[in-house]
mmCIF file of N, CA and C in Angstrom:
data_model
loop_
_atom_site.group_PDB
_atom_site.id
_atom_site.type_symbol
_atom_site.label_atom_id
_atom_site.label_comp_id
_atom_site.label_asym_id
_atom_site.label_seq_id
_atom_site.Cartn_x
_atom_site.Cartn_y
_atom_site.Cartn_z
ATOM 1 N N MET A 28 4.604 -23.495 -5.468
ATOM 2 C CA MET A 28 5.534 -22.657 -4.697
ATOM 3 C C MET A 28 4.783 -22.153 -3.480
ATOM 4 N N ILE A 29 5.420 -22.380 -2.326
ATOM 5 C CA ILE A 29 4.888 -21.933 -1.093
ATOM 6 C C ILE A 29 5.636 -20.631 -0.685
ATOM 7 N N ILE A 30 4.842 -19.603 -0.336
ATOM 8 C CA ILE A 30 5.491 -18.330 0.074
ATOM 9 C C ILE A 30 5.633 -18.281 1.568
ATOM 10 N N SER A 31 6.545 -17.495 2.015
ATOM 11 C CA SER A 31 6.776 -17.373 3.473
ATOM 12 C C SER A 31 5.605 -16.665 4.094
ATOM 13 N N PRO A 32 5.389 -16.929 5.400
ATOM 14 C CA PRO A 32 4.315 -16.236 6.104
ATOM 15 C C PRO A 32 4.525 -14.661 6.087
ATOM 16 N N PHE A 33 5.778 -14.230 6.150
ATOM 17 C CA PHE A 33 5.977 -12.779 6.104
ATOM 18 C C PHE A 33 5.510 -12.201 4.787
ATOM 19 N N VAL A 34 5.903 -12.862 3.686
ATOM 20 C CA VAL A 34 5.480 -12.351 2.346
ATOM 21 C C VAL A 34 3.970 -12.411 2.226
ATOM 22 N N PHE A 35 3.347 -13.417 2.744
ATOM 23 C CA PHE A 35 1.879 -13.486 2.689
ATOM 24 C C PHE A 35 1.214 -12.359 3.413
ATOM 25 N N TYR A 36 1.597 -12.135 4.697
ATOM 26 C CA TYR A 36 0.930 -11.131 5.482
ATOM 27 C C TYR A 36 1.301 -9.715 5.015
ATOM 28 N N ILE A 37 2.529 -9.488 4.665
ATOM 29 C CA ILE A 37 2.817 -8.106 4.238
ATOM 30 C C ILE A 37 2.204 -7.819 2.879
ATOM 31 N N SER A 38 2.080 -8.826 2.015
ATOM 32 C CA SER A 38 1.403 -8.652 0.748
ATOM 33 C C SER A 38 -0.093 -8.352 0.914
ATOM 34 N N LEU A 39 -0.685 -9.074 1.905
ATOM 35 C CA LEU A 39 -2.102 -8.808 2.214
ATOM 36 C C LEU A 39 -2.316 -7.396 2.774
ATOM 37 N N ALA A 40 -1.408 -7.019 3.641
ATOM 38 C CA ALA A 40 -1.513 -5.619 4.195
ATOM 39 C C ALA A 40 -1.386 -4.629 3.087
ATOM 40 N N ILE A 41 -0.459 -4.832 2.128
ATOM 41 C CA ILE A 41 -0.230 -3.925 1.001
ATOM 42 C C ILE A 41 -1.490 -3.890 0.122
ATOM 43 N N ILE A 42 -2.036 -5.040 -0.237
ATOM 44 C CA ILE A 42 -3.161 -5.071 -1.097
ATOM 45 C C ILE A 42 -4.395 -4.380 -0.422
ATOM 46 N N LEU A 43 -4.636 -4.700 0.843
ATOM 47 C CA LEU A 43 -5.770 -4.078 1.494
ATOM 48 C C LEU A 43 -5.588 -2.537 1.644
ATOM 49 N N ASP A 44 -4.305 -2.137 1.896
ATOM 50 C CA ASP A 44 -4.045 -0.688 2.017
ATOM 51 C C ASP A 44 -4.272 0.003 0.706
ATOM 52 N N VAL A 45 -3.835 -0.540 -0.369
ATOM 53 C CA VAL A 45 -3.999 0.086 -1.702
ATOM 54 C C VAL A 45 -5.490 0.188 -2.024
ATOM 55 N N ILE A 46 -6.227 -0.900 -1.772
ATOM 56 C CA ILE A 46 -7.700 -0.864 -2.009
ATOM 57 C C ILE A 46 -8.353 0.204 -1.131
ATOM 58 N N ALA A 47 -7.958 0.253 0.151
ATOM 59 C CA ALA A 47 -8.519 1.273 1.025
ATOM 60 C C ALA A 47 -8.270 2.689 0.562
ATOM 61 N N VAL A 48 -7.076 2.980 0.061
ATOM 62 C CA VAL A 48 -6.772 4.327 -0.427
ATOM 63 C C VAL A 48 -7.566 4.689 -1.691
ATOM 64 N N ILE A 49 -7.731 3.702 -2.575
ATOM 65 C CA ILE A 49 -8.549 3.907 -3.790
ATOM 66 C C ILE A 49 -9.983 4.187 -3.411
ATOM 67 N N VAL A 50 -10.563 3.349 -2.509
ATOM 68 C CA VAL A 50 -11.925 3.519 -2.090
ATOM 69 C C VAL A 50 -12.063 4.908 -1.408
ATOM 70 N N ALA A 51 -11.088 5.301 -0.596
ATOM 71 C CA ALA A 51 -11.132 6.587 0.044
ATOM 72 C C ALA A 51 -11.141 7.711 -0.971
ATOM 73 N N ARG A 52 -10.359 7.568 -2.030
ATOM 74 C CA ARG A 52 -10.386 8.560 -3.104
ATOM 75 C C ARG A 52 -11.724 8.663 -3.777
ATOM 76 N N TYR A 53 -12.361 7.500 -4.011
ATOM 77 C CA TYR A 53 -13.681 7.537 -4.586
ATOM 78 C C TYR A 53 -14.691 8.146 -3.666
ATOM 79 N N TRP A 54 -14.488 7.931 -2.320
ATOM 80 C CA TRP A 54 -15.373 8.553 -1.359
ATOM 81 C C TRP A 54 -15.301 10.053 -1.438
ATOM 82 N N THR A 55 -14.049 10.598 -1.617
ATOM 83 C CA THR A 55 -13.921 12.053 -1.687
ATOM 84 C C THR A 55 -14.586 12.634 -3.015
ATOM 85 N N LEU A 56 -14.651 11.797 -4.022
ATOM 86 C CA LEU A 56 -15.259 12.223 -5.265
ATOM 87 C C LEU A 56 -16.786 12.152 -5.283
ATOM 88 N N THR A 57 -17.306 11.095 -4.581
ATOM 89 C CA THR A 57 -18.765 10.849 -4.631
ATOM 90 C C THR A 57 -19.489 11.252 -3.375
ATOM 91 N N GLY A 58 -18.823 11.269 -2.240
ATOM 92 C CA GLY A 58 -19.483 11.586 -0.993
ATOM 93 C C GLY A 58 -20.319 10.465 -0.466
ATOM 94 N N ASN A 59 -20.248 9.276 -1.052
ATOM 95 C CA ASN A 59 -21.019 8.104 -0.608
ATOM 96 C C ASN A 59 -20.495 7.644 0.734
ATOM 97 N N GLN A 60 -21.319 7.786 1.748
ATOM 98 C CA GLN A 60 -20.913 7.472 3.141
ATOM 99 C C GLN A 60 -20.509 6.014 3.296
ATOM 100 N N TRP A 61 -21.128 5.134 2.566
ATOM 101 C CA TRP A 61 -20.813 3.697 2.648
ATOM 102 C C TRP A 61 -19.363 3.383 2.293
ATOM 103 N N LEU A 62 -18.877 4.163 1.357
ATOM 104 C CA LEU A 62 -17.474 3.945 0.979
ATOM 105 C C LEU A 62 -16.514 4.238 2.152
ATOM 106 N N LEU A 63 -16.847 5.191 2.945
ATOM 107 C CA LEU A 63 -16.047 5.533 4.121
ATOM 108 C C LEU A 63 -16.043 4.351 5.079
ATOM 109 N N TYR A 64 -17.207 3.697 5.279
ATOM 110 C CA TYR A 64 -17.271 2.518 6.157
ATOM 111 C C TYR A 64 -16.439 1.361 5.611
ATOM 112 N N VAL A 65 -16.406 1.233 4.246
ATOM 113 C CA VAL A 65 -15.559 0.196 3.655
ATOM 114 C C VAL A 65 -14.083 0.530 3.937
ATOM 115 N N VAL A 66 -13.723 1.764 3.834
ATOM 116 C CA VAL A 66 -12.320 2.148 4.150
ATOM 117 C C VAL A 66 -11.947 1.776 5.523
ATOM 118 N N VAL A 67 -12.765 2.069 6.505
ATOM 119 C CA VAL A 67 -12.478 1.732 7.866
ATOM 120 C C VAL A 67 -12.312 0.239 8.065
ATOM 121 N N ALA A 68 -13.180 -0.560 7.445
ATOM 122 C CA ALA A 68 -13.086 -2.038 7.545
ATOM 123 C C ALA A 68 -11.786 -2.524 6.872
ATOM 124 N N LEU A 69 -11.461 -1.962 5.780
ATOM 125 C CA LEU A 69 -10.224 -2.324 5.081
ATOM 126 C C LEU A 69 -8.986 -2.039 5.915
ATOM 127 N N TYR A 70 -8.983 -0.874 6.554
ATOM 128 C CA TYR A 70 -7.844 -0.526 7.401
ATOM 129 C C TYR A 70 -7.781 -1.448 8.643
ATOM 130 N N ALA A 71 -8.856 -1.972 9.097
ATOM 131 C CA ALA A 71 -8.764 -2.966 10.195
ATOM 132 C C ALA A 71 -7.982 -4.211 9.715
ATOM 133 N N GLY A 72 -8.297 -4.631 8.476
ATOM 134 C CA GLY A 72 -7.594 -5.732 7.895
ATOM 135 C C GLY A 72 -6.123 -5.442 7.686
ATOM 136 N N VAL A 73 -5.808 -4.219 7.315
ATOM 137 C CA VAL A 73 -4.389 -3.726 7.110
ATOM 138 C C VAL A 73 -3.638 -3.928 8.432
ATOM 139 N N GLY A 74 -4.252 -3.380 9.492
ATOM 140 C CA GLY A 74 -3.586 -3.451 10.819
ATOM 141 C C GLY A 74 -3.329 -4.891 11.284
ATOM 142 N N TYR A 75 -4.348 -5.711 11.055
ATOM 143 C CA TYR A 75 -4.257 -7.142 11.450
ATOM 144 C C TYR A 75 -3.105 -7.792 10.624
ATOM 145 N N SER A 76 -3.093 -7.621 9.342
ATOM 146 C CA SER A 76 -2.117 -8.262 8.457
ATOM 147 C C SER A 76 -0.759 -7.793 8.777
ATOM 148 N N PHE A 77 -0.597 -6.468 8.981
ATOM 149 C CA PHE A 77 0.767 -5.932 9.253
ATOM 150 C C PHE A 77 1.227 -6.494 10.610
ATOM 151 N N ALA A 78 0.365 -6.490 11.623
ATOM 152 C CA ALA A 78 0.797 -7.020 12.919
ATOM 153 C C ALA A 78 1.247 -8.478 12.799
ATOM 154 N N LYS A 79 0.490 -9.266 12.028
ATOM 155 C CA LYS A 79 0.897 -10.691 11.846
ATOM 156 C C LYS A 79 2.256 -10.802 11.118
ATOM 157 N N SER A 80 2.512 -9.873 10.207
ATOM 158 C CA SER A 80 3.805 -9.947 9.495
ATOM 159 C C SER A 80 4.980 -9.710 10.454
ATOM 160 N N LEU A 81 4.743 -9.003 11.573
ATOM 161 C CA LEU A 81 5.797 -8.735 12.502
ATOM 162 C C LEU A 81 6.284 -9.987 13.264
ATOM 163 N N LYS A 82 5.502 -11.059 13.230
ATOM 164 C CA LYS A 82 5.952 -12.314 13.846
ATOM 165 C C LYS A 82 7.028 -12.952 13.030
ATOM 166 N N TYR A 83 7.201 -12.548 11.764
ATOM 167 C CA TYR A 83 8.135 -13.222 10.875
ATOM 168 C C TYR A 83 9.234 -12.357 10.349
ATOM 169 N N GLU A 84 9.207 -11.050 10.631
ATOM 170 C CA GLU A 84 10.282 -10.170 10.167
ATOM 171 C C GLU A 84 10.333 -9.011 11.168
ATOM 172 N N GLY A 85 11.478 -8.366 11.208
ATOM 173 C CA GLY A 85 11.691 -7.249 12.113
ATOM 174 C C GLY A 85 10.808 -6.040 11.732
ATOM 175 N N MET A 86 10.503 -5.241 12.720
ATOM 176 C CA MET A 86 9.572 -4.145 12.526
ATOM 177 C C MET A 86 10.139 -3.161 11.511
ATOM 178 N N SER A 87 11.400 -2.817 11.508
ATOM 179 C CA SER A 87 11.932 -1.819 10.634
ATOM 180 C C SER A 87 11.821 -2.288 9.167
ATOM 181 N N VAL A 88 12.200 -3.538 8.927
ATOM 182 C CA VAL A 88 12.086 -4.033 7.537
ATOM 183 C C VAL A 88 10.632 -4.143 7.092
ATOM 184 N N ALA A 89 9.816 -4.681 7.918
ATOM 185 C CA ALA A 89 8.332 -4.866 7.542
ATOM 186 C C ALA A 89 7.752 -3.504 7.237
ATOM 187 N N TYR A 90 8.022 -2.479 8.084
ATOM 188 C CA TYR A 90 7.420 -1.222 7.900
ATOM 189 C C TYR A 90 7.882 -0.520 6.617
ATOM 190 N N ILE A 91 9.171 -0.580 6.407
ATOM 191 C CA ILE A 91 9.735 0.038 5.188
ATOM 192 C C ILE A 91 9.175 -0.589 3.918
ATOM 193 N N VAL A 92 9.137 -1.873 3.927
ATOM 194 C CA VAL A 92 8.535 -2.616 2.775
ATOM 195 C C VAL A 92 7.100 -2.228 2.567
ATOM 196 N N TRP A 93 6.324 -2.244 3.590
ATOM 197 C CA TRP A 93 4.914 -1.933 3.513
ATOM 198 C C TRP A 93 4.654 -0.504 3.022
ATOM 199 N N VAL A 94 5.227 0.441 3.695
ATOM 200 C CA VAL A 94 4.982 1.821 3.381
ATOM 201 C C VAL A 94 5.512 2.212 2.010
ATOM 202 N N THR A 95 6.688 1.706 1.680
ATOM 203 C CA THR A 95 7.263 2.069 0.393
ATOM 204 C C THR A 95 6.507 1.472 -0.769
ATOM 205 N N VAL A 96 6.185 0.225 -0.711
ATOM 206 C CA VAL A 96 5.434 -0.429 -1.788
ATOM 207 C C VAL A 96 4.050 0.218 -1.963
ATOM 208 N N VAL A 97 3.370 0.489 -0.863
ATOM 209 C CA VAL A 97 2.120 1.193 -0.958
ATOM 210 C C VAL A 97 2.260 2.534 -1.581
ATOM 211 N N ALA A 98 3.267 3.283 -1.199
ATOM 212 C CA ALA A 98 3.500 4.619 -1.784
ATOM 213 C C ALA A 98 3.736 4.565 -3.248
ATOM 214 N N VAL A 99 4.550 3.642 -3.702
ATOM 215 C CA VAL A 99 4.824 3.486 -5.143
ATOM 216 C C VAL A 99 3.608 3.143 -5.882
ATOM 217 N N VAL A 100 2.893 2.121 -5.433
ATOM 218 C CA VAL A 100 1.648 1.627 -6.090
ATOM 219 C C VAL A 100 0.601 2.733 -6.144
ATOM 220 N N ILE A 101 0.395 3.463 -5.043
ATOM 221 C CA ILE A 101 -0.626 4.492 -4.976
ATOM 222 C C ILE A 101 -0.223 5.651 -5.876
ATOM 223 N N THR A 102 1.027 6.001 -5.939
ATOM 224 C CA THR A 102 1.524 7.072 -6.836
ATOM 225 C C THR A 102 1.218 6.686 -8.305
ATOM 226 N N LEU A 103 1.565 5.497 -8.672
ATOM 227 C CA LEU A 103 1.321 5.054 -10.024
ATOM 228 C C LEU A 103 -0.169 4.942 -10.341
ATOM 229 N N LEU A 104 -0.952 4.420 -9.471
ATOM 230 C CA LEU A 104 -2.442 4.330 -9.636
ATOM 231 C C LEU A 104 -3.032 5.735 -9.710
ATOM 232 N N GLY A 105 -2.576 6.662 -8.882
ATOM 233 C CA GLY A 105 -3.082 8.030 -8.966
ATOM 234 C C GLY A 105 -2.772 8.635 -10.297
ATOM 235 N N HIS A 106 -1.643 8.360 -10.808
ATOM 236 C CA HIS A 106 -1.277 8.916 -12.146
ATOM 237 C C HIS A 106 -2.127 8.278 -13.243
ATOM 238 N N PHE A 107 -2.301 6.984 -13.243
ATOM 239 C CA PHE A 107 -2.936 6.292 -14.376
ATOM 240 C C PHE A 107 -4.469 6.265 -14.217
ATOM 241 N N ILE A 108 -4.981 6.167 -13.017
ATOM 242 C CA ILE A 108 -6.431 6.062 -12.865
ATOM 243 C C ILE A 108 -7.043 7.413 -12.676
ATOM 244 N N PHE A 109 -6.447 8.259 -11.840
ATOM 245 C CA PHE A 109 -7.033 9.543 -11.503
ATOM 246 C C PHE A 109 -6.390 10.713 -12.234
ATOM 247 N N LYS A 110 -5.478 10.359 -13.155
ATOM 248 C CA LYS A 110 -4.809 11.396 -14.018
ATOM 249 C C LYS A 110 -4.099 12.435 -13.253
ATOM 250 N N GLU A 111 -3.517 12.069 -12.089
ATOM 251 C CA GLU A 111 -2.739 13.004 -11.300
ATOM 252 C C GLU A 111 -1.361 13.112 -11.968
ATOM 253 N N ARG A 112 -0.904 14.341 -12.036
ATOM 254 C CA ARG A 112 0.347 14.652 -12.730
ATOM 255 C C ARG A 112 1.546 14.351 -11.814
ATOM 256 N N LEU A 113 2.608 13.739 -12.395
ATOM 257 C CA LEU A 113 3.807 13.507 -11.686
ATOM 258 C C LEU A 113 4.936 14.284 -12.336
ATOM 259 N N GLU A 114 5.698 15.038 -11.458
ATOM 260 C CA GLU A 114 6.874 15.724 -11.975
ATOM 261 C C GLU A 114 8.006 14.773 -12.070
ATOM 262 N N LEU A 115 9.023 15.188 -12.794
ATOM 263 C CA LEU A 115 10.251 14.321 -12.985
ATOM 264 C C LEU A 115 10.858 13.958 -11.649
ATOM 265 N N THR A 116 10.930 14.879 -10.677
ATOM 266 C CA THR A 116 11.583 14.555 -9.429
ATOM 267 C C THR A 116 10.731 13.548 -8.680
ATOM 268 N N GLN A 117 9.396 13.563 -8.831
ATOM 269 C CA GLN A 117 8.552 12.564 -8.197
ATOM 270 C C GLN A 117 8.769 11.173 -8.809
ATOM 271 N N LEU A 118 8.940 11.134 -10.080
ATOM 272 C CA LEU A 118 9.164 9.872 -10.793
ATOM 273 C C LEU A 118 10.547 9.294 -10.356
ATOM 274 N N VAL A 119 11.507 10.146 -10.168
ATOM 275 C CA VAL A 119 12.826 9.746 -9.670
ATOM 276 C C VAL A 119 12.668 9.201 -8.275
ATOM 277 N N GLY A 120 11.895 9.821 -7.468
ATOM 278 C CA GLY A 120 11.621 9.377 -6.073
ATOM 279 C C GLY A 120 10.937 8.001 -6.082
ATOM 280 N N VAL A 121 9.997 7.755 -6.943
ATOM 281 C CA VAL A 121 9.357 6.489 -7.029
ATOM 282 C C VAL A 121 10.438 5.383 -7.416
ATOM 283 N N PHE A 122 11.273 5.707 -8.396
ATOM 284 C CA PHE A 122 12.313 4.768 -8.816
ATOM 285 C C PHE A 122 13.240 4.433 -7.625
ATOM 286 N N LEU A 123 13.646 5.458 -6.904
ATOM 287 C CA LEU A 123 14.538 5.278 -5.738
ATOM 288 C C LEU A 123 13.825 4.469 -4.642
ATOM 289 N N ALA A 124 12.546 4.648 -4.434
ATOM 290 C CA ALA A 124 11.799 3.918 -3.452
ATOM 291 C C ALA A 124 11.814 2.433 -3.779
ATOM 292 N N VAL A 125 11.645 2.130 -5.053
ATOM 293 C CA VAL A 125 11.650 0.685 -5.492
ATOM 294 C C VAL A 125 13.042 0.108 -5.155
ATOM 295 N N ILE A 126 14.022 0.814 -5.488
ATOM 296 C CA ILE A 126 15.437 0.357 -5.212
ATOM 297 C C ILE A 126 15.577 0.113 -3.679
ATOM 298 N N ALA A 127 15.063 1.054 -2.902
ATOM 299 C CA ALA A 127 15.147 0.991 -1.427
ATOM 300 C C ALA A 127 14.493 -0.319 -0.890
ATOM 301 N N VAL A 128 13.353 -0.683 -1.459
ATOM 302 C CA VAL A 128 12.715 -1.916 -0.947
ATOM 303 C C VAL A 128 13.589 -3.121 -1.231
ATOM 304 N N PHE A 129 14.189 -3.182 -2.409
ATOM 305 C CA PHE A 129 15.097 -4.297 -2.702
ATOM 306 C C PHE A 129 16.335 -4.326 -1.831
ATOM 307 N N LEU A 130 16.856 -3.125 -1.527
ATOM 308 C CA LEU A 130 18.064 -3.048 -0.657
ATOM 309 C C LEU A 130 17.727 -3.444 0.778
ATOM 310 N N VAL A 131 16.607 -2.981 1.308
ATOM 311 C CA VAL A 131 16.235 -3.260 2.674
ATOM 312 C C VAL A 131 15.832 -4.717 2.858
ATOM 313 N N ASN A 132 15.145 -5.275 1.869
ATOM 314 C CA ASN A 132 14.615 -6.635 1.997
ATOM 315 C C ASN A 132 15.675 -7.700 1.697
ATOM 316 N N GLY A 133 16.758 -7.307 0.958
ATOM 317 C CA GLY A 133 17.822 -8.296 0.637
ATOM 318 C C GLY A 133 18.593 -8.708 1.829
ATOM 319 N N LYS A 134 18.847 -9.990 1.914
ATOM 320 C CA LYS A 134 19.610 -10.488 3.102
ATOM 321 C C LYS A 134 20.900 -11.100 2.643
#
């Protein structure tokens, strides 16, 4: 199965963004300066991948997909990895964000 260039680049941007946020969180916990350099490098990759995705999809759709998917994944990882507490309204928001991605991305 061959994926579209948009799906490839937006997925790469999402993956790099999620990794960057997790590494940034570990930097705040450890103070290891090298982790901060890794975060900066990862965000360079995020910017490149997102910019490439714009060649294949409109800016509004690409941005909403990217930001929403990252927000949902980071929220869930924060809860499960870092034991951050989620209120019921936050869980409802995550659920609605997932629905939003499907609605915006559907053609």
